[in-house]
CSV table of C-alpha atoms in Angstrom, one decimal:
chain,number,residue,atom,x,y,z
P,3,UNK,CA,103.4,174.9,64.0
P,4,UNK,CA,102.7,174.2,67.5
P,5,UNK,CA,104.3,170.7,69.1
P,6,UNK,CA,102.4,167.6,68.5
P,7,UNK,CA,99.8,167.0,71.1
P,8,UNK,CA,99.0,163.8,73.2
P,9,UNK,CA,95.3,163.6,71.4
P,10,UNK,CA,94.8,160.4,68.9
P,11,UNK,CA,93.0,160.7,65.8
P,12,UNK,CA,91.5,156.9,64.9
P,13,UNK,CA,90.7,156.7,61.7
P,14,UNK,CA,88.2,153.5,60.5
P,15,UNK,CA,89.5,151.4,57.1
P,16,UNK,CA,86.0,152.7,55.8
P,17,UNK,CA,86.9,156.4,56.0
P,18,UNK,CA,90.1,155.6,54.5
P,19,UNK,CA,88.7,153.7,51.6
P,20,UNK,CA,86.3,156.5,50.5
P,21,UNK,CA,88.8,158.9,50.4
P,22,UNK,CA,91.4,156.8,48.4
P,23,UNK,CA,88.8,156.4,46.0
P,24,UNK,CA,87.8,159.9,45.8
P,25,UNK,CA,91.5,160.3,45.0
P,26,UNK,CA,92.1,157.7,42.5
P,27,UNK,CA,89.0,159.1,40.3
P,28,UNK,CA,90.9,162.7,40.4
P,29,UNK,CA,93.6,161.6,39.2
P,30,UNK,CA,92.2,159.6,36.6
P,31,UNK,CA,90.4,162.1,35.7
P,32,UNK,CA,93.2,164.3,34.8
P,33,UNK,CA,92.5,167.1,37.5
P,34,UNK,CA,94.0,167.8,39.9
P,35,UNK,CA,94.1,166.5,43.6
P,36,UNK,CA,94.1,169.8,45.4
P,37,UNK,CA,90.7,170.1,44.6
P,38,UNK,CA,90.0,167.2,46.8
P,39,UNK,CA,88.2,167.9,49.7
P,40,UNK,CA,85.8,166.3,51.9
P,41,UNK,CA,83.8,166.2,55.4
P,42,UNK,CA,84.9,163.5,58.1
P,43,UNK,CA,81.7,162.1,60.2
P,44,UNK,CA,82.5,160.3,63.3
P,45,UNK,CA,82.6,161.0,67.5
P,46,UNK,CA,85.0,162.3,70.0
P,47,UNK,CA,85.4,161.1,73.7
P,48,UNK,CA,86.8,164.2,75.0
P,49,UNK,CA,90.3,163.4,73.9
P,50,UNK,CA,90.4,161.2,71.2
P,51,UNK,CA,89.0,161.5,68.2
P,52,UNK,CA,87.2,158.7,66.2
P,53,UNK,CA,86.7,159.2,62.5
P,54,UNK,CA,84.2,156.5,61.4
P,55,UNK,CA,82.9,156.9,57.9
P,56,UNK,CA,83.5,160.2,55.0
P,57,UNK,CA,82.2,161.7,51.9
P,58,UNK,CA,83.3,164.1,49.8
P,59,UNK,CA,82.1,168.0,48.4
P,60,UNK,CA,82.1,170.2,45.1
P,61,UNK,CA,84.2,173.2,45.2
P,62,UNK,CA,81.2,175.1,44.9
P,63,UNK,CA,80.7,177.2,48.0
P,64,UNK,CA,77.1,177.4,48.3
P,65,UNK,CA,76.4,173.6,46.5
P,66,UNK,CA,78.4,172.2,49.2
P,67,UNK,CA,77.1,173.8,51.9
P,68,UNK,CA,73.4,172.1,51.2
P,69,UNK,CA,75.1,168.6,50.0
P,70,UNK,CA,76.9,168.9,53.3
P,71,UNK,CA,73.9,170.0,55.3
P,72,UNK,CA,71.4,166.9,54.0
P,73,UNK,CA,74.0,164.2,54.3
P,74,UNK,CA,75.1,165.1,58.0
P,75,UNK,CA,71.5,165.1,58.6
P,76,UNK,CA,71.1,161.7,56.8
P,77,UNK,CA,74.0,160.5,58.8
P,78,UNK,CA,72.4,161.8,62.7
P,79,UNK,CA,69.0,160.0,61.9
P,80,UNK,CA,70.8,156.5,61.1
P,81,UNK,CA,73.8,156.9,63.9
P,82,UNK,CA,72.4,159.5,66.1
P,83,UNK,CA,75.8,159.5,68.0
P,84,UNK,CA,77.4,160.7,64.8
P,85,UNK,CA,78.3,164.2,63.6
P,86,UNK,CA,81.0,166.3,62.0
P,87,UNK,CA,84.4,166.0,63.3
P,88,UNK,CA,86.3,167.9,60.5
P,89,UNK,CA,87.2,167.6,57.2
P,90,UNK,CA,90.2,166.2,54.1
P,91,UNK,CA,92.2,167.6,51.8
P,92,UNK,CA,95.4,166.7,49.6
P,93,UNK,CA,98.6,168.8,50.3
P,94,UNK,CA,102.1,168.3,50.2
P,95,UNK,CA,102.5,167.6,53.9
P,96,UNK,CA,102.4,169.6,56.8
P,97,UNK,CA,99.5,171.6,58.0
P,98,UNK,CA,96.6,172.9,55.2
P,99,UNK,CA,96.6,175.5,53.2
P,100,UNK,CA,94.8,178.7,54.8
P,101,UNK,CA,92.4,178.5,51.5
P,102,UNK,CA,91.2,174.9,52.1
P,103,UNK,CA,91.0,175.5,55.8
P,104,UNK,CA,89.0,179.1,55.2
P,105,UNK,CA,86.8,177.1,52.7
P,106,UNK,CA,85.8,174.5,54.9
P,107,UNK,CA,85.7,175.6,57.9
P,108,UNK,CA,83.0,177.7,57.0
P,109,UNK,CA,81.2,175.0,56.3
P,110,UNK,CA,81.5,172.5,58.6
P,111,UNK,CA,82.0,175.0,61.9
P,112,UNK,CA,78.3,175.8,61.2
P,113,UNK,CA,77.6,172.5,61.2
P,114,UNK,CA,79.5,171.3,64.4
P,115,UNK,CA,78.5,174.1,66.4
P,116,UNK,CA,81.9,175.8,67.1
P,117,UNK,CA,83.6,172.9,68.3
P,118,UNK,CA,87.5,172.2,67.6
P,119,UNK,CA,87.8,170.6,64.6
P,120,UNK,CA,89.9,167.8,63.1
P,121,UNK,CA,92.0,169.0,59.3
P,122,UNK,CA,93.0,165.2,57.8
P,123,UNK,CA,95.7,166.1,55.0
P,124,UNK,CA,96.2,163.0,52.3
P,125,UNK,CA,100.3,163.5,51.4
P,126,UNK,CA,100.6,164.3,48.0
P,127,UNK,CA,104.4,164.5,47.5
P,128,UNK,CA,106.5,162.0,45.6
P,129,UNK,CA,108.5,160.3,48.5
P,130,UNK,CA,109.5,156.7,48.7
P,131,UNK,CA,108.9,156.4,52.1
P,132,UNK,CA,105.2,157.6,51.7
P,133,UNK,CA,104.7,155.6,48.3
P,134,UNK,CA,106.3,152.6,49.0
P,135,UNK,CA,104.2,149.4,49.1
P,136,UNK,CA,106.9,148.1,51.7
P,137,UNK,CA,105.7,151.4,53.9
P,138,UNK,CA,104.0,150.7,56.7
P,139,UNK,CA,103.4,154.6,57.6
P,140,UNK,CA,100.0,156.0,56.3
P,141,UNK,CA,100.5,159.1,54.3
P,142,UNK,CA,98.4,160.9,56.4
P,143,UNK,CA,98.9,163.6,58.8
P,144,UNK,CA,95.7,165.1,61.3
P,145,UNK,CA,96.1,168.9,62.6
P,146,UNK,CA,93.9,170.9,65.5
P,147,UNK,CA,93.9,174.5,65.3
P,148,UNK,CA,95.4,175.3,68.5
P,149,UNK,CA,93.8,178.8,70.5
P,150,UNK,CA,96.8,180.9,69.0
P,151,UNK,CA,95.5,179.9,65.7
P,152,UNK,CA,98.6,177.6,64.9
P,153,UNK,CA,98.2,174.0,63.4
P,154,UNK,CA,98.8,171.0,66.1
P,155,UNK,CA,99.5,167.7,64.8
P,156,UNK,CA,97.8,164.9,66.1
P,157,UNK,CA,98.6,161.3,66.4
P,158,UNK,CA,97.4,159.4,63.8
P,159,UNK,CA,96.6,155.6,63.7
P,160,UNK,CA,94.0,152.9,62.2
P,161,UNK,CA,91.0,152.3,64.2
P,162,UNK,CA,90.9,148.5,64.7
P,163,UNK,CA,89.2,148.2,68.4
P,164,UNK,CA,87.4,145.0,67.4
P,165,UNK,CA,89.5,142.1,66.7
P,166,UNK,CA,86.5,140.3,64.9
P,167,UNK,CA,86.9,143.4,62.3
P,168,UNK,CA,90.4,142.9,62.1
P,169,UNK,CA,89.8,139.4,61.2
P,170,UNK,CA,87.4,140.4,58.4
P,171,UNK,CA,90.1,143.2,57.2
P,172,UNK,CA,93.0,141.0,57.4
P,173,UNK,CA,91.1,138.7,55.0
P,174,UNK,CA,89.9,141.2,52.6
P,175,UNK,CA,93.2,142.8,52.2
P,176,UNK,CA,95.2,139.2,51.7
P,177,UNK,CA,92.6,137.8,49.4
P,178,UNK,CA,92.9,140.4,47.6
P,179,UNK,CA,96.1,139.8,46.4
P,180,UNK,CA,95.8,136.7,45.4
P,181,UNK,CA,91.8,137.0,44.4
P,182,UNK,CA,92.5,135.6,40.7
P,183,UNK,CA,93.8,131.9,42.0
P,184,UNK,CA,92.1,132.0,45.4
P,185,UNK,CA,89.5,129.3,45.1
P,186,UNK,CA,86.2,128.9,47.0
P,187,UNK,CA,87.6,126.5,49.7
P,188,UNK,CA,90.2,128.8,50.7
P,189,UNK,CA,87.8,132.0,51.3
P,190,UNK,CA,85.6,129.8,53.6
P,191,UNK,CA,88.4,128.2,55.7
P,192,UNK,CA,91.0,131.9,55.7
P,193,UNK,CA,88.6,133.7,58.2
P,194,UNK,CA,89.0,130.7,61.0
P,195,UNK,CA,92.4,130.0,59.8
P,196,UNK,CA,93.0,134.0,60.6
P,197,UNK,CA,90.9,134.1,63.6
P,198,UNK,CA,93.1,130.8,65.3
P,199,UNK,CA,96.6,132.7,64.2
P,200,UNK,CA,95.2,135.7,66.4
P,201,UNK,CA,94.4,133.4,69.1
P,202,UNK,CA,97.4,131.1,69.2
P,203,UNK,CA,99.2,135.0,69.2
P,204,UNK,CA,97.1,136.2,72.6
P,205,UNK,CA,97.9,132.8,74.5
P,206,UNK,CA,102.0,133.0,73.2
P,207,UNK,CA,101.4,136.4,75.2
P,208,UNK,CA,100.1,135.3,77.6
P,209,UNK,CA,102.4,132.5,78.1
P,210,UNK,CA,105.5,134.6,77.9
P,211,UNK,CA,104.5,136.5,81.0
P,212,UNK,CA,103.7,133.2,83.1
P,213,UNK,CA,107.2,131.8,82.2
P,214,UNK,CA,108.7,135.6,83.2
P,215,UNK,CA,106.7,135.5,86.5
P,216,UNK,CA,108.0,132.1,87.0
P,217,UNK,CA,111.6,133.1,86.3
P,218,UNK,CA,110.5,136.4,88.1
P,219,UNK,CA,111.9,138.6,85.5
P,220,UNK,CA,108.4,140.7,86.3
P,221,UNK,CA,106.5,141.7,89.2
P,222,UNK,CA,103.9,139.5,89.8
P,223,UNK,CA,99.9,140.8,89.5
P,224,UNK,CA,97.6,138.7,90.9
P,225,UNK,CA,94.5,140.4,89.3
P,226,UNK,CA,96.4,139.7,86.0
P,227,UNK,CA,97.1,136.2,86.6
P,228,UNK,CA,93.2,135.9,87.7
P,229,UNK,CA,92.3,136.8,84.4
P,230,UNK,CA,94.6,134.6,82.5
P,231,UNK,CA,93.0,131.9,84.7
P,232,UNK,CA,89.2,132.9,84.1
P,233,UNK,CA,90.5,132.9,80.3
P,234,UNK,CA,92.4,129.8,80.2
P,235,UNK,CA,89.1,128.1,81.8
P,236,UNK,CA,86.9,129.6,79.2
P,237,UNK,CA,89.3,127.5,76.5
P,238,UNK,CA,86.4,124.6,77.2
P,239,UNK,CA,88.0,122.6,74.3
P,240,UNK,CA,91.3,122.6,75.2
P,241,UNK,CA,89.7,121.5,78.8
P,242,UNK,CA,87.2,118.8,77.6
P,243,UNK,CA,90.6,117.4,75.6
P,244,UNK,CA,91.9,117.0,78.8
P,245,UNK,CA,94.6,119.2,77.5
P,246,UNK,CA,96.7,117.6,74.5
P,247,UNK,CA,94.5,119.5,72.2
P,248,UNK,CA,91.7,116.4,70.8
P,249,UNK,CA,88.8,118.1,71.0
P,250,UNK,CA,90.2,121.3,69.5
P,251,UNK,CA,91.3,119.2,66.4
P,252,UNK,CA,88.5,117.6,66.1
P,253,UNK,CA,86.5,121.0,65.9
P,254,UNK,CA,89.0,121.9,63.3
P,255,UNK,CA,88.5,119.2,61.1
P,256,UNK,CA,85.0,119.3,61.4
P,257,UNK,CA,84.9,123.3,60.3
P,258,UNK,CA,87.5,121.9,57.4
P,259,UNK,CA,84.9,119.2,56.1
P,260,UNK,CA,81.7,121.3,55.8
P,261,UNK,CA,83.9,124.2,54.2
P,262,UNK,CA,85.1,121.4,51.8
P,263,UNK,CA,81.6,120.3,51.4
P,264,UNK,CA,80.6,123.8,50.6
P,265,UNK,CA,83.7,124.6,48.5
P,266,UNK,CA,82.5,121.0,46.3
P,267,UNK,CA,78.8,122.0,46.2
P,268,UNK,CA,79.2,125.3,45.0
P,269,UNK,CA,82.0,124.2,42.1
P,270,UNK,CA,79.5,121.4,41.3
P,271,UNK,CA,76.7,124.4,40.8
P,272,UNK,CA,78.9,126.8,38.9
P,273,UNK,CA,79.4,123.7,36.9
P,274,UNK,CA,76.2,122.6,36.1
P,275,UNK,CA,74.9,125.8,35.6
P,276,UNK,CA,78.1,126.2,32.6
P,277,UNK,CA,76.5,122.9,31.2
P,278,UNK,CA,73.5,124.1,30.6
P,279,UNK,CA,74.6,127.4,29.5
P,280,UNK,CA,76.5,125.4,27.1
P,281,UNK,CA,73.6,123.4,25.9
P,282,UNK,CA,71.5,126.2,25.5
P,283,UNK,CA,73.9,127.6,23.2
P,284,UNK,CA,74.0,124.5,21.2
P,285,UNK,CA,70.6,124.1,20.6
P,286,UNK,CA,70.3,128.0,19.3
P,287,UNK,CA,73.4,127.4,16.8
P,288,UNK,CA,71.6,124.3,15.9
P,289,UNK,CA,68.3,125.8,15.1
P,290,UNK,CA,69.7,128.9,13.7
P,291,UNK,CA,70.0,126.9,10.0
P,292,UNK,CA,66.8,125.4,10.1
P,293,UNK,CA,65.1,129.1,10.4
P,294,UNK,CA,67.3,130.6,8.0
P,295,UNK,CA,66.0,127.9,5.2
P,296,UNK,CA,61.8,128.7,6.8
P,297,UNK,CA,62.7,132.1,5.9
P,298,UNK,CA,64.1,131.6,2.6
């Protein structure tokens, strides 16, 4: 296997989900996870490779061929920018197997017009580093058939561009540890409460390098400090405070009352709507004798 080359592979939470869960119902399903395979639907830049959304196929050679064919073509008239960037599989690690590569190459080289294509392998070995919940490595490995027909490995890592997304995934994936005691108050307030920690981190950057300019511990850029005074200008609540931070609080406890008020309203529904659930109940049970005597 060839060196590892300077090309990223981003891969998008979405993609990742999809094939997890293609995995998970293998496994439950007591076969086994070799036969996992799917197509990987995204765009490339020239360089890097972005990896937006997958689904998977049937082992079937000619079934999966036509499934393949009608959901690419599904895909390109709803993102026309998308299209077939390679393909998954579950292996022990390292590059794929010459039979999963043959097999899907076939299929999705006719699709992508000739064009190099990307081979995502899901580790399937039993080692702690990969399994670990305390891991933060994805057990995940992208390869490139290089021109001498050798596997390249490619950089992988998670495609998070959009720090509103990465707000919204943050979220999910906390709340979703605690989803059995988090109550309604707490799912309104945790995006702004996540949104502010990501803030108050950009502006503790951003502060650090002033305080090193100042010390000069770094060379000074003056486009760079332009920027970090165009962005501490856009901060208009920090500004209209006159800078000890009223206005800003105020906001805050403003966005923390209407959540509340949305957290009460919404309990006071669910509960109404249990009381009359309740009394519905009770008048059935209570008219269920009185029948039972018309009858007899």
């Amino acid at each position: 296997m060839s060196n590892r080359r300077a090309a990223t592979v981003k891969v998008h939470p979405l993609a990742l989900l999809n094939i997890s869960d293609h995995v998970t119902r293998m496994c439950y399903a007591d076969q086994s996870v070799g036969a996992v395979r799917g197509f990987l639907i995204g765009y490339s830049d020239g360089a890097d490779i972005t990896i937006t959304n997958s689904f998977q196929c049937v082992t079937d050679e000619l079934v999966c061929a036509q499934h393949a064919s009608t959901r690419i073509r599904q895909y390109a008239e709803v993102f026309p920018n998308a299209s077939p960037v390679g393909w998954y599989s579950v292996g022990p690690g390292g590059p794929p197997s010459q039979e999963a590569h043959t097999f899907m190459e076939g299929i999705v080289g006719g699709e992508d017009g000739g064009e190099s294509l990307v081979a995502l392998v899901v580790r399937s070995d039993n080692e702690s580093a990969w399994l670990s919940k305390e891991s933060e490595t994805l057990p995940i490995q992208a390869f490139e058939r290089g021109v001498d027909g050798s596997f390249i490995e490619l950089n992988v890592r998670i495609c998070m561009d959009d720090e509103a997304e990465n707000i919204a995934v943050g979220h999910v994936t906390k709340n979703a540890k605690q989803a059995s005691t988090a109550g309604t108050y707490e799912h309104l307030v945790e995006p702004t409460i996540g949104a502010i920690a990501m803030l108050n981190k950009k502006i503790e950057s951003l502060l650090e390098y002033v305080n090193a300019v100042q010390r000069q511990e770094v060379e000074v850029s003056r486009p760079l400090l332009r920027s970090i005074s165009a962005i501490c200008d856009r901060l208009t609540a920090m500004s209209l405070a006159g800078g000890d931070g009223t206005a800003l609080r105020a906001d805050w406890d403003e966005v923390v009352e209407d959540c509340m008020a949305v957290a009460l309203a919404a309990e006071g529904t669910a509960n109404v709507a249990e009381f009359c659930a309740t009394m519905d109940r009770r008048r059935i049970a209570a008219r269920a004798p009185k029948a039972l005597q018309m009858d007899l």
